[in-house]
Short mmCIF file of C-alpha atoms and ligand atoms in Angstrom, two decimals:
data_model
loop_
_atom_site.label_atom_id
_atom_site.label_comp_id
_atom_site.label_asym_id
_atom_site.label_seq_id
_atom_site.Cartn_x
_atom_site.Cartn_y
_atom_site.Cartn_z
CA MET A 1219 25.08 -13.69 21.59
CA GLY A 1220 23.98 -10.31 20.24
CA THR A 1221 20.35 -11.19 20.94
CA ILE A 1222 21.11 -12.22 24.52
CA ARG A 1223 23.01 -9.01 25.07
CA ALA A 1224 20.18 -6.99 23.49
CA ARG A 1225 17.61 -8.76 25.65
CA SER A 1226 19.56 -8.11 28.81
CA ASP A 1227 19.91 -4.43 27.82
CA TRP A 1228 16.17 -4.32 27.42
CA ILE A 1229 15.62 -5.95 30.84
CA VAL A 1230 17.96 -3.47 32.50
CA GLU A 1231 16.24 -0.55 30.81
CA ALA A 1232 12.75 -1.78 31.70
CA LEU A 1233 13.79 -2.34 35.34
CA ALA A 1234 15.25 1.15 35.48
CA THR A 1235 11.88 2.54 34.32
CA CYS A 1236 10.04 0.51 36.98
CA LEU A 1237 12.38 1.82 39.67
CA THR A 1238 11.81 5.42 38.60
CA LYS A 1239 8.05 4.95 38.58
CA SER A 1240 7.67 3.42 42.03
CA THR A 1241 9.86 5.46 44.33
CA ALA A 1242 7.83 4.62 47.47
CA GLN A 1243 8.48 0.86 47.37
CA PRO A 1244 11.66 -0.76 48.68
CA ARG A 1245 14.00 -1.29 45.68
CA ALA A 1246 14.37 -5.04 46.19
CA GLN A 1247 10.55 -5.46 46.26
CA CYS A 1248 10.18 -3.42 43.13
CA LEU A 1249 12.76 -5.50 41.21
CA TYR A 1250 11.20 -8.73 42.41
CA GLU A 1251 7.66 -7.74 41.38
CA ALA A 1252 8.67 -6.48 37.95
CA LEU A 1253 10.64 -9.63 37.08
CA ARG A 1254 7.97 -11.94 38.45
CA SER A 1255 5.16 -10.31 36.47
CA TRP A 1256 7.16 -10.43 33.19
CA ILE A 1257 7.85 -14.12 33.79
CA GLN A 1258 4.22 -14.87 34.62
CA ASP A 1259 2.92 -12.93 31.61
CA GLY A 1260 5.32 -14.75 29.32
CA GLU A 1261 7.20 -11.58 28.36
CA LEU A 1262 10.30 -13.31 29.67
CA ALA A 1263 10.08 -16.80 28.18
CA SER A 1264 11.26 -19.97 29.92
CA GLY A 1265 14.98 -20.44 29.45
CA SER A 1266 15.71 -16.71 28.90
CA ALA A 1267 18.96 -15.56 30.49
CA LEU A 1268 18.74 -12.75 33.05
CA PRO A 1269 21.48 -10.15 33.48
CA SER A 1270 23.91 -11.06 36.28
CA SER A 1271 23.31 -9.56 39.73
CA ARG A 1272 26.60 -7.61 39.35
CA ARG A 1273 25.48 -6.09 36.06
CA LEU A 1274 22.02 -5.25 37.45
CA ALA A 1275 23.53 -3.61 40.53
CA ARG A 1276 26.02 -1.59 38.45
CA SER A 1277 23.55 -0.51 35.75
CA LEU A 1278 20.71 0.32 38.12
CA GLY A 1279 22.90 2.06 40.68
CA LEU A 1280 21.83 -0.34 43.48
CA GLY A 1281 23.75 -2.25 46.12
CA ARG A 1282 24.46 -5.86 45.09
CA ASN A 1283 22.65 -7.10 48.23
CA THR A 1284 19.47 -5.32 47.13
CA VAL A 1285 19.57 -7.11 43.77
CA LEU A 1286 20.36 -10.45 45.43
CA ALA A 1287 17.40 -10.04 47.78
CA ALA A 1288 15.13 -9.88 44.75
CA THR A 1289 16.76 -12.61 42.64
CA ASP A 1290 17.18 -14.99 45.60
CA ARG A 1291 13.48 -14.72 46.30
CA LEU A 1292 12.64 -15.45 42.64
CA VAL A 1293 14.92 -18.51 42.80
CA ALA A 1294 13.34 -19.62 46.07
CA GLU A 1295 9.85 -19.34 44.59
CA GLY A 1296 10.84 -21.28 41.47
CA PHE A 1297 10.48 -18.47 38.92
CA VAL A 1298 14.21 -18.37 38.25
CA GLU A 1299 16.89 -21.03 38.37
CA THR A 1300 20.64 -20.84 38.80
CA ARG A 1301 22.78 -22.74 36.31
CA GLN A 1302 26.22 -23.54 37.57
CA GLY A 1303 28.76 -21.23 35.98
CA ALA A 1304 26.20 -19.74 33.55
CA GLY A 1305 24.05 -17.45 35.68
CA LEU A 1306 20.34 -16.91 36.17
CA PHE A 1307 17.64 -18.21 33.82
CA VAL A 1308 13.86 -18.06 33.74
CA ALA A 1309 12.62 -21.43 34.98
CA GLU A 1310 10.42 -23.84 33.05
CA LEU A 1311 6.95 -23.09 34.42
CA PRO A 1312 3.69 -24.97 33.93
CA ALA A 1313 1.17 -23.27 31.61
CA PRO A 1314 -1.33 -20.95 33.32
CA PRO A 1315 -4.66 -22.51 34.34
CA LYS A 1316 -6.90 -23.39 31.39
CA ALA A 1317 -9.65 -21.03 32.48
CA LEU A 1318 -7.29 -18.09 32.29
CA ARG A 1319 -5.72 -19.21 29.02
CA ASP A 1320 -8.99 -19.83 27.21
CA ALA A 1321 -11.17 -17.08 28.64
CA PRO A 1322 -12.28 -15.02 25.64
CA LEU A 1323 -12.10 -11.25 25.79
CA PRO A 1324 -15.53 -9.73 26.37
CA THR A 1325 -17.20 -9.34 22.94
CA ALA A 1326 -17.85 -5.65 23.52
CA ALA A 1327 -14.09 -5.04 23.64
CA MET A 1328 -13.59 -6.79 20.31
CA ARG A 1329 -16.35 -5.01 18.41
CA LEU A 1330 -15.11 -3.05 15.42
CA SER A 1331 -16.56 0.36 14.71
CA ARG A 1332 -19.19 0.56 11.95
CA ARG A 1333 -16.60 2.40 9.87
CA GLY A 1334 -14.01 -0.33 10.50
CA GLN A 1335 -16.52 -2.99 9.59
CA ARG A 1336 -17.36 -1.26 6.29
CA LEU A 1337 -13.68 -0.85 5.56
CA LEU A 1338 -13.23 -4.62 5.68
CA ASP A 1339 -15.62 -4.94 2.73
CA PHE A 1340 -12.87 -3.41 0.59
CA CYS A 1341 -10.12 -5.73 1.73
CA ALA A 1342 -11.19 -8.64 -0.45
CA THR A 1343 -9.61 -6.97 -3.49
CA LEU A 1344 -6.15 -6.74 -1.91
CA SER A 1345 -3.38 -8.08 -4.08
CA THR A 1346 -2.53 -11.63 -3.14
CA GLY A 1347 1.10 -11.94 -4.05
CA HIS A 1348 3.64 -12.01 -6.77
CA CYS A 1349 2.23 -14.44 -9.29
CA ALA A 1350 0.18 -14.50 -12.47
CA PHE A 1351 -2.24 -12.61 -12.70
CA ALA A 1352 -2.08 -10.46 -9.54
CA PRO A 1353 -3.03 -6.96 -10.69
CA GLY A 1354 -0.98 -3.88 -9.83
CA VAL A 1355 2.29 -5.73 -9.15
CA PRO A 1356 5.33 -4.54 -11.13
CA ALA A 1357 8.22 -6.74 -12.30
CA LEU A 1358 10.04 -6.95 -8.97
CA ASP A 1359 12.55 -9.36 -10.51
CA GLN A 1360 13.64 -6.62 -12.94
CA PHE A 1361 14.25 -3.88 -10.40
CA PRO A 1362 17.93 -2.78 -10.46
CA ARG A 1363 18.54 -3.88 -6.90
CA GLU A 1364 22.31 -3.60 -6.86
CA ARG A 1365 22.34 -0.04 -8.12
CA TRP A 1366 19.60 0.85 -5.65
CA GLN A 1367 21.52 -0.76 -2.77
CA ARG A 1368 24.65 1.18 -3.72
CA LEU A 1369 22.70 4.43 -3.78
CA LEU A 1370 21.06 3.67 -0.45
CA ARG A 1371 24.42 2.91 1.13
CA ARG A 1372 25.98 6.07 -0.26
CA HIS A 1373 23.12 8.26 0.92
CA GLN A 1374 23.02 6.59 4.31
CA HIS A 1375 26.71 7.32 4.66
CA ARG A 1376 26.30 10.97 3.66
CA ALA A 1377 23.05 11.54 5.53
CA GLU A 1378 22.69 14.83 7.32
CA THR A 1379 22.08 14.49 11.05
CA ARG A 1380 18.90 16.56 10.79
CA TRP A 1381 17.38 13.91 8.48
CA PHE A 1382 17.10 11.67 11.53
CA ASP A 1383 14.93 14.24 13.27
CA TYR A 1384 11.15 14.82 12.88
CA GLN A 1385 10.44 16.41 9.51
CA SER A 1386 7.80 18.80 8.28
CA GLN A 1387 9.18 20.13 5.00
CA GLY A 1388 6.78 18.18 2.78
CA GLY A 1389 9.57 15.88 1.61
CA LEU A 1390 13.26 16.25 0.82
CA PRO A 1391 13.70 19.34 -1.39
CA ALA A 1392 16.10 17.48 -3.72
CA LEU A 1393 13.45 14.84 -4.40
CA ARG A 1394 10.72 17.42 -4.95
CA GLU A 1395 12.93 19.22 -7.47
CA ALA A 1396 13.84 16.05 -9.34
CA LEU A 1397 10.18 14.98 -9.40
CA CYS A 1398 9.02 18.38 -10.55
CA ASP A 1399 11.22 18.25 -13.66
CA TYR A 1400 10.00 14.75 -14.43
CA LEU A 1401 6.32 15.63 -13.93
CA ARG A 1402 6.53 18.78 -16.06
CA LEU A 1403 8.33 17.08 -18.92
CA SER A 1404 6.81 13.61 -18.93
CA ARG A 1405 3.33 14.16 -17.54
CA SER A 1406 2.71 17.82 -18.52
CA VAL A 1407 1.91 18.59 -14.91
CA ASN A 1408 1.83 22.27 -14.17
CA CYS A 1409 3.94 22.61 -11.02
CA ARG A 1410 6.81 24.01 -8.99
CA PRO A 1411 8.74 21.91 -6.44
CA GLU A 1412 7.05 23.73 -3.55
CA GLN A 1413 3.66 22.40 -4.68
CA ILE A 1414 4.77 18.80 -4.22
CA LEU A 1415 4.09 16.94 -0.99
CA ILE A 1416 5.85 13.60 -0.60
CA THR A 1417 3.62 10.94 0.97
CA GLN A 1418 3.92 7.28 1.86
CA GLY A 1419 2.20 6.27 -1.38
CA ALA A 1420 -0.93 7.33 -3.23
CA GLN A 1421 -3.10 5.80 -0.53
CA GLN A 1422 -1.85 8.24 2.06
CA GLY A 1423 -2.46 11.04 -0.44
CA PHE A 1424 -6.13 10.02 -0.82
CA GLU A 1425 -6.43 9.85 2.95
CA LEU A 1426 -5.09 13.35 3.41
CA ILE A 1427 -7.29 14.74 0.64
CA ALA A 1428 -10.39 13.13 2.15
CA ARG A 1429 -9.63 14.49 5.61
CA MET A 1430 -8.51 17.94 4.54
CA LEU A 1431 -11.08 18.76 1.88
CA ALA A 1432 -14.21 16.90 2.90
CA ASP A 1433 -16.27 16.43 6.04
CA PRO A 1434 -18.03 13.21 7.04
CA GLY A 1435 -21.22 13.00 4.99
CA ASP A 1436 -19.85 15.03 2.08
CA THR A 1437 -20.21 13.41 -1.30
CA ALA A 1438 -17.40 11.89 -3.36
CA TRP A 1439 -17.94 10.68 -6.92
CA ILE A 1440 -15.99 7.53 -7.60
CA GLU A 1441 -15.51 5.67 -10.86
CA GLU A 1442 -17.73 2.58 -11.25
CA PRO A 1443 -15.96 0.16 -11.64
CA GLY A 1444 -13.07 1.65 -9.71
CA TYR A 1445 -10.03 1.30 -7.52
CA GLY A 1446 -10.71 -0.36 -4.15
CA GLY A 1447 -7.92 1.59 -2.40
CA ALA A 1448 -9.58 4.94 -3.10
CA GLN A 1449 -13.04 3.53 -2.33
CA ALA A 1450 -11.72 2.30 1.04
CA CYS A 1451 -10.08 5.63 1.93
CA PHE A 1452 -13.13 7.71 1.16
CA THR A 1453 -15.38 5.25 2.98
CA ALA A 1454 -13.14 5.28 6.03
CA ALA A 1455 -13.30 9.08 6.02
CA GLY A 1456 -17.09 8.82 6.33
CA LEU A 1457 -17.84 10.26 2.89
CA ASN A 1458 -21.04 9.60 0.99
CA ILE A 1459 -19.74 7.63 -1.97
CA VAL A 1460 -21.60 8.00 -5.25
CA PRO A 1461 -20.43 5.50 -7.86
CA VAL A 1462 -20.49 7.12 -11.32
CA ALA A 1463 -20.62 4.87 -14.37
CA VAL A 1464 -17.57 4.61 -16.61
CA ASP A 1465 -17.98 4.21 -20.38
CA ASP A 1466 -15.38 4.02 -23.16
CA ASP A 1467 -14.34 7.60 -22.36
CA GLY A 1468 -14.05 7.17 -18.58
CA LEU A 1469 -16.23 8.63 -15.82
CA GLN A 1470 -19.44 10.17 -17.19
CA PRO A 1471 -20.32 13.28 -15.17
CA GLU A 1472 -23.71 13.47 -16.89
CA ALA A 1473 -24.62 9.95 -15.70
CA VAL A 1474 -25.13 11.15 -12.12
CA PRO A 1475 -28.85 11.15 -11.32
CA ALA A 1476 -30.37 14.62 -11.20
CA GLY A 1477 -30.93 15.80 -7.64
CA SER A 1478 -27.93 13.91 -6.24
CA PRO A 1479 -25.96 15.94 -3.69
CA ALA A 1480 -23.16 18.01 -5.20
CA PRO A 1481 -19.78 16.30 -4.90
CA ARG A 1482 -16.94 17.69 -2.85
CA LEU A 1483 -14.44 15.28 -4.42
CA ILE A 1484 -14.37 13.56 -7.82
CA TYR A 1485 -11.90 10.68 -8.03
CA VAL A 1486 -10.67 9.71 -11.52
CA THR A 1487 -7.91 7.77 -13.29
CA PRO A 1488 -8.11 9.62 -16.62
CA SER A 1489 -4.86 8.42 -18.23
CA HIS A 1490 -5.71 4.76 -17.76
CA GLN A 1491 -8.98 4.03 -16.00
CA TYR A 1492 -8.64 1.40 -13.32
CA PRO A 1493 -9.64 -1.30 -14.00
CA SER A 1494 -11.33 -0.91 -17.44
CA GLY A 1495 -8.17 0.53 -19.06
CA VAL A 1496 -9.90 3.28 -21.08
CA THR A 1497 -8.30 6.70 -21.56
CA MET A 1498 -10.37 9.83 -21.04
CA PRO A 1499 -10.37 11.93 -24.22
CA GLN A 1500 -10.05 15.70 -24.26
CA ALA A 1501 -13.77 16.45 -24.62
CA ARG A 1502 -14.66 14.36 -21.55
CA ARG A 1503 -11.81 15.98 -19.59
CA LEU A 1504 -13.20 19.40 -20.34
CA ALA A 1505 -16.71 18.26 -19.40
CA LEU A 1506 -15.35 16.89 -16.12
CA LEU A 1507 -13.51 20.12 -15.32
CA ALA A 1508 -16.71 22.06 -16.07
CA ALA A 1509 -18.71 19.76 -13.76
CA ALA A 1510 -16.14 20.19 -10.98
CA GLU A 1511 -16.27 23.95 -11.31
CA ARG A 1512 -20.06 23.97 -11.36
CA HIS A 1513 -20.21 21.96 -8.12
CA GLY A 1514 -17.24 23.61 -6.42
CA ALA A 1515 -15.60 20.17 -6.25
CA TRP A 1516 -11.98 19.03 -6.28
CA ILE A 1517 -10.91 16.49 -8.87
CA VAL A 1518 -8.52 13.86 -7.50
CA GLU A 1519 -6.44 12.74 -10.49
CA ASP A 1520 -4.83 9.38 -9.76
CA ASP A 1521 -2.03 8.94 -12.33
CA TYR A 1522 -0.85 5.58 -11.04
CA ASP A 1523 0.70 3.84 -14.06
CA SER A 1524 0.65 6.25 -16.99
CA GLU A 1525 4.39 5.78 -17.62
CA PHE A 1526 3.56 2.53 -19.35
CA ARG A 1527 1.98 3.41 -22.69
CA TYR A 1528 2.68 1.10 -25.59
CA THR A 1529 0.91 2.15 -28.76
CA THR A 1530 0.25 5.86 -28.38
CA ALA A 1531 2.15 8.88 -27.10
CA PRO A 1532 1.81 9.66 -23.36
CA VAL A 1533 -1.43 11.42 -22.48
CA ALA A 1534 -0.97 14.77 -20.76
CA SER A 1535 -2.32 15.05 -17.24
CA LEU A 1536 -5.72 16.56 -16.51
CA GLN A 1537 -4.06 18.81 -13.95
CA GLY A 1538 -1.93 20.45 -16.66
CA LEU A 1539 -4.83 21.27 -18.97
CA ALA A 1540 -5.02 24.84 -17.74
CA VAL A 1541 -3.06 27.10 -15.41
CA HIS A 1542 -5.70 26.98 -12.70
CA THR A 1543 -7.58 23.70 -12.52
CA PRO A 1544 -9.44 22.38 -9.48
CA VAL A 1545 -7.27 19.26 -9.65
CA ILE A 1546 -5.06 17.54 -7.10
CA TYR A 1547 -2.61 15.30 -8.90
CA VAL A 1548 -1.73 12.06 -7.10
CA GLY A 1549 1.31 10.02 -8.14
CA THR A 1550 3.07 6.96 -6.81
CA PHE A 1551 6.38 5.12 -7.14
CA SER A 1552 4.63 1.82 -6.41
CA LYS A 1553 4.24 0.86 -10.06
CA VAL A 1554 7.38 2.40 -11.57
CA LEU A 1555 9.68 1.14 -8.79
CA TYR A 1556 8.11 -1.14 -6.19
CA PRO A 1557 5.11 -0.94 -3.82
CA GLY A 1558 7.09 -1.73 -0.65
CA LEU A 1559 8.98 1.54 -1.13
CA ARG A 1560 5.87 3.39 0.11
CA LEU A 1561 6.60 6.67 -1.61
CA GLY A 1562 4.11 8.77 -3.53
CA TYR A 1563 3.25 12.43 -3.87
CA LEU A 1564 0.58 15.06 -4.27
CA VAL A 1565 0.79 18.12 -6.48
CA LEU A 1566 -1.29 20.75 -4.74
CA PRO A 1567 -2.51 24.21 -5.68
CA ASP A 1568 -0.49 26.88 -3.85
CA ALA A 1569 -3.32 27.72 -1.47
CA LEU A 1570 -3.44 24.15 -0.09
CA VAL A 1571 0.27 23.41 0.19
CA ASP A 1572 0.96 24.73 3.65
CA GLY A 1573 -2.12 23.23 5.28
CA PHE A 1574 -1.56 19.81 3.73
CA ARG A 1575 2.12 19.85 4.67
CA ARG A 1576 1.40 20.67 8.30
CA ALA A 1577 -1.49 18.20 8.54
CA ASN A 1578 0.61 15.43 7.04
CA ALA A 1579 3.44 16.07 9.48
CA ARG A 1580 0.95 16.01 12.35
CA LEU A 1581 -1.11 12.99 11.25
CA HIS A 1582 1.39 10.71 9.60
CA ARG A 1583 4.85 12.11 10.34
CA GLU A 1584 7.30 12.43 7.49
CA GLY A 1585 10.40 10.34 7.21
CA GLN A 1586 12.70 8.23 5.06
CA TYR A 1587 14.82 11.19 4.00
CA VAL A 1588 17.78 8.89 3.28
CA VAL A 1589 15.62 6.89 0.87
CA GLN A 1590 14.21 10.10 -0.61
CA SER A 1591 17.74 11.38 -1.15
CA ALA A 1592 18.77 8.15 -2.92
CA LEU A 1593 15.63 8.35 -5.04
CA ALA A 1594 16.38 11.94 -6.04
CA GLU A 1595 19.77 10.82 -7.35
CA PHE A 1596 18.18 7.80 -9.04
CA ILE A 1597 15.97 10.23 -10.97
CA VAL A 1598 18.55 12.94 -11.65
CA GLU A 1599 21.17 10.47 -12.89
CA GLY A 1600 18.72 9.04 -15.42
CA HIS A 1601 18.34 5.59 -13.81
CA PHE A 1602 14.64 6.18 -13.28
CA ALA A 1603 13.98 7.05 -16.95
CA ARG A 1604 16.05 4.04 -18.07
CA HIS A 1605 14.20 1.73 -15.71
CA VAL A 1606 10.83 3.00 -16.96
CA ALA A 1607 11.94 2.49 -20.58
CA ARG A 1608 13.15 -1.03 -19.82
CA MET A 1609 9.92 -1.90 -18.01
CA ARG A 1610 7.87 -0.53 -20.88
CA THR A 1611 9.57 -3.03 -23.18
CA CYS A 1612 9.30 -5.80 -20.60
CA TYR A 1613 5.57 -5.20 -20.01
CA ARG A 1614 4.87 -4.95 -23.73
CA GLN A 1615 6.45 -8.41 -24.09
CA ARG A 1616 4.60 -9.81 -21.09
CA GLN A 1617 1.32 -8.49 -22.45
CA ALA A 1618 2.11 -10.05 -25.84
CA ALA A 1619 2.84 -13.38 -24.10
CA LEU A 1620 -0.54 -13.19 -22.39
CA ARG A 1621 -2.33 -12.39 -25.65
CA ASP A 1622 -0.57 -15.30 -27.36
CA ALA A 1623 -1.55 -17.70 -24.59
CA LEU A 1624 -5.16 -16.50 -24.71
CA ALA A 1625 -5.33 -16.51 -28.53
CA PRO A 1626 -7.30 -19.80 -28.78
CA ALA A 1627 -9.97 -18.37 -26.47
CA VAL A 1628 -9.98 -15.00 -28.22
CA ALA A 1629 -10.48 -16.81 -31.54
CA GLN A 1630 -13.63 -18.32 -29.98
CA GLY A 1631 -15.00 -15.00 -28.74
CA LEU A 1632 -13.21 -14.08 -25.47
CA VAL A 1633 -13.09 -10.27 -25.45
CA LEU A 1634 -9.89 -8.63 -24.15
CA SER A 1635 -9.33 -4.93 -23.44
CA GLN A 1636 -7.07 -3.04 -25.84
CA GLY A 1637 -4.10 -2.84 -23.48
CA GLN A 1638 -2.65 0.36 -24.91
CA ALA A 1639 -1.19 1.12 -21.51
CA GLY A 1640 -0.63 -0.13 -18.00
CA MET A 1641 0.01 -3.46 -16.37
CA HIS A 1642 -3.20 -5.43 -16.79
CA LEU A 1643 -5.79 -6.53 -19.33
CA VAL A 1644 -9.48 -7.07 -18.74
CA ALA A 1645 -11.19 -10.17 -20.12
CA ARG A 1646 -14.97 -9.78 -20.41
CA LEU A 1647 -17.10 -12.77 -19.45
CA ASP A 1648 -20.74 -13.41 -20.21
CA SER A 1649 -21.85 -14.54 -16.76
CA HIS A 1650 -21.09 -14.20 -13.09
CA ALA A 1651 -21.28 -17.95 -12.77
CA THR A 1652 -18.36 -18.36 -15.22
CA GLU A 1653 -16.48 -15.61 -13.39
CA SER A 1654 -16.67 -17.32 -10.00
CA GLN A 1655 -16.08 -20.77 -11.49
CA LEU A 1656 -12.85 -19.61 -13.18
CA VAL A 1657 -11.66 -17.68 -10.12
CA GLU A 1658 -12.18 -20.73 -7.94
CA ALA A 1659 -10.54 -23.20 -10.32
CA ALA A 1660 -7.54 -20.90 -10.89
CA ARG A 1661 -6.77 -20.78 -7.18
CA ALA A 1662 -5.92 -24.49 -7.21
CA GLN A 1663 -3.40 -23.76 -10.01
CA GLY A 1664 -1.65 -20.99 -8.04
CA ILE A 1665 -3.17 -18.40 -10.38
CA VAL A 1666 -4.81 -15.23 -9.07
CA LEU A 1667 -7.86 -14.19 -11.05
CA SER A 1668 -9.42 -10.94 -9.86
CA PRO A 1669 -13.13 -10.85 -10.62
CA LEU A 1670 -14.09 -7.65 -12.43
CA SER A 1671 -17.49 -7.59 -10.70
CA ARG A 1672 -15.72 -6.97 -7.39
CA TYR A 1673 -14.55 -3.57 -8.59
CA TYR A 1674 -18.15 -2.35 -8.64
CA LEU A 1675 -19.78 -0.80 -5.60
CA GLN A 1676 -23.34 -1.26 -6.80
CA GLY A 1677 -25.31 -4.17 -8.19
CA PRO A 1678 -23.78 -7.31 -9.54
CA GLY A 1679 -21.35 -5.40 -11.83
CA GLN A 1680 -20.00 -6.64 -15.14
CA PRO A 1681 -18.50 -10.12 -15.04
CA GLY A 1682 -14.90 -10.40 -16.18
CA LEU A 1683 -11.32 -10.90 -15.08
CA VAL A 1684 -8.62 -8.34 -14.31
CA LEU A 1685 -5.38 -9.93 -15.47
CA GLY A 1686 -2.16 -8.36 -14.18
CA TYR A 1687 0.68 -9.37 -16.48
CA ALA A 1688 3.56 -7.22 -15.23
CA GLY A 1689 4.57 -9.14 -12.13
CA ALA A 1690 5.15 -12.61 -13.61
CA ASP A 1691 7.73 -13.66 -16.19
CA GLU A 1692 6.81 -14.89 -19.67
CA VAL A 1693 7.13 -18.57 -18.78
CA GLU A 1694 4.67 -18.16 -15.92
CA ILE A 1695 2.35 -16.01 -18.03
CA ASP A 1696 2.38 -18.65 -20.73
CA ARG A 1697 1.57 -21.40 -18.21
CA ALA A 1698 -1.20 -19.44 -16.52
CA GLY A 1699 -2.56 -17.98 -19.77
CA THR A 1700 -2.71 -21.38 -21.46
CA TRP A 1701 -4.56 -22.77 -18.46
CA LEU A 1702 -7.01 -19.86 -18.51
CA SER A 1703 -7.60 -20.17 -22.23
CA GLN A 1704 -8.44 -23.87 -21.88
CA ALA A 1705 -10.55 -23.29 -18.77
CA TRP A 1706 -12.53 -20.56 -20.53
CA LEU A 1707 -13.08 -22.76 -23.62
CA ALA A 1708 -14.25 -25.63 -21.40
CA ALA A 1709 -16.60 -23.33 -19.46
CA ARG A 1710 -18.00 -21.96 -22.70
CA GLN A 1711 -18.59 -25.43 -24.08
CA ALA A 1712 -20.27 -26.55 -20.85
CA SER A 1713 -22.60 -23.56 -20.86
CA ALA A 1714 -23.45 -24.10 -24.55
CA GLN A 1715 -24.32 -27.76 -23.79
CA ALA A 1716 -26.41 -26.72 -20.79
CA GLY A 1717 -28.24 -24.22 -23.01
CA GLU A 1718 -28.97 -26.90 -25.62
CA ALA A 1719 -30.20 -29.33 -22.97
CA LYS A 1720 -32.54 -26.67 -21.59
CA ALA A 1721 -33.87 -25.87 -25.05
CA VAL A 1722 -34.57 -29.57 -25.70
CA SER A 1723 -36.31 -30.06 -22.34
CA SER A 1724 -38.54 -27.02 -22.81
CA SER A 1725 -39.50 -27.93 -26.43
C1 LIG B 421 -5.57 2.84 -9.33
C2 LIG B 421 -4.44 2.81 -8.37
N1 LIG B 421 -4.03 3.94 -7.80
C3 LIG B 421 -2.98 3.97 -6.94
C4 LIG B 421 -2.32 2.82 -6.62
C5 LIG B 421 -1.05 2.87 -5.78
O1 LIG B 421 -1.22 3.06 -4.49
P1 LIG B 421 0.03 3.20 -3.49
O2 LIG B 421 0.90 4.33 -3.95
O3 LIG B 421 -0.64 3.50 -2.22
O4 LIG B 421 0.78 1.92 -3.52
C6 LIG B 421 -2.74 1.60 -7.13
C7 LIG B 421 -2.09 0.36 -6.70
O5 LIG B 421 -2.53 -0.73 -6.91
C8 LIG B 421 -3.80 1.60 -8.05
O6 LIG B 421 -4.20 0.45 -8.62
#
């Protein structure tokens, strides 16, 4: 009933707009043409109820005879039918001629831009759902939904009217204050609330940084292997991407070939390199800061999941190493809460705050102040810290379950990353053939294996698997891990036999 009412409101409103637009035409003609074209285009589907002629006349400020002139003509032409006692309905019409239905749009109209086309190259690494071993997905089943719902309801109820308006403050002040305390204490970020800009996730932060600090053709250093989301953003902004090799200490500034153009941006995940999982030690951080200063570049510090450290104390942020660092700190609630929340933030040097705030309001529009207000209370009341602590324990257990399941393979030489932090492990493989064979076979088991080689921008990349363990429960991890262990052992045996057969045939 509500839908019918809503649809008839929409019809009345759309007809009112048509009437205002075409003042020269007789009113009845105008009504008739508008309704007929919506029916022919399928916008009003067969069987849809139309508002009564009385309601149309009253709402549109027309005489009833004017409305009847239009609807009677539609009935006479078969577009509309009258049902006794029920009113007017869109008639069942034959489908439009095949030629019209099947005619493809001209190819020129469908062509993507070169930039759009390149962007699609990065979409293959998108997360494919909530199952083992989708990387980057938190434990959605563990999120305190009821508490969150209560907070949302309370803040919706209390919402200030101005929160429903366009916003350009850089985010709700209460959230920026709550975040600031958290970032200073937990992440050693050097900041005041005014330096924080709330975004719709880290991705939007990268986008803003690329647009505001670099011009098309400027160079951005990116970790190799690295995060596809950042690679995609910088590519879409038309930057010249230079992949810089990562070793056990993270991005190696000295590995950039001499004579390469100076970077404008340097993107890093120093607390927990994505995807290799290494942590950048102090000496490398200082070398990176020195390189950024030498080149006049900005470092983009993506601190996406550093809350989850298991064996060592939290690593302080790169941004907080000194009072004035050329670092923009990027954070997200996607991993600590849930990705669909679409909330993240930038911590900007004072000189950039105003420009970024205004550009963000112009380009993306701010919003969700009710949600931001609920989140501020979630943090201030300690629910956030408790949730992080609970998830740390949960992820430690899920990682242990994965290690247990993979133990038979590890005993036979499968190499796993250390997993001191984060939400995924990396398993190293010895060939790309094994990588694609395992990825393919896993799909049939409902298991997502992300090939490590796909995180490289250049060359074939190292073969391996990125195994997200946070998003699936221990039973599922055990099932999927046991399968993977057996599949890896079988692949290893098959390749050993193939090697022996080759040796025999060539001897
Ligand atoms: C390295 C890295 N940075 C940032 C993000 C989070 O991005 P967003 O806040 O846009 O969800 C992810 C998510 O997968 C990630 O893996």
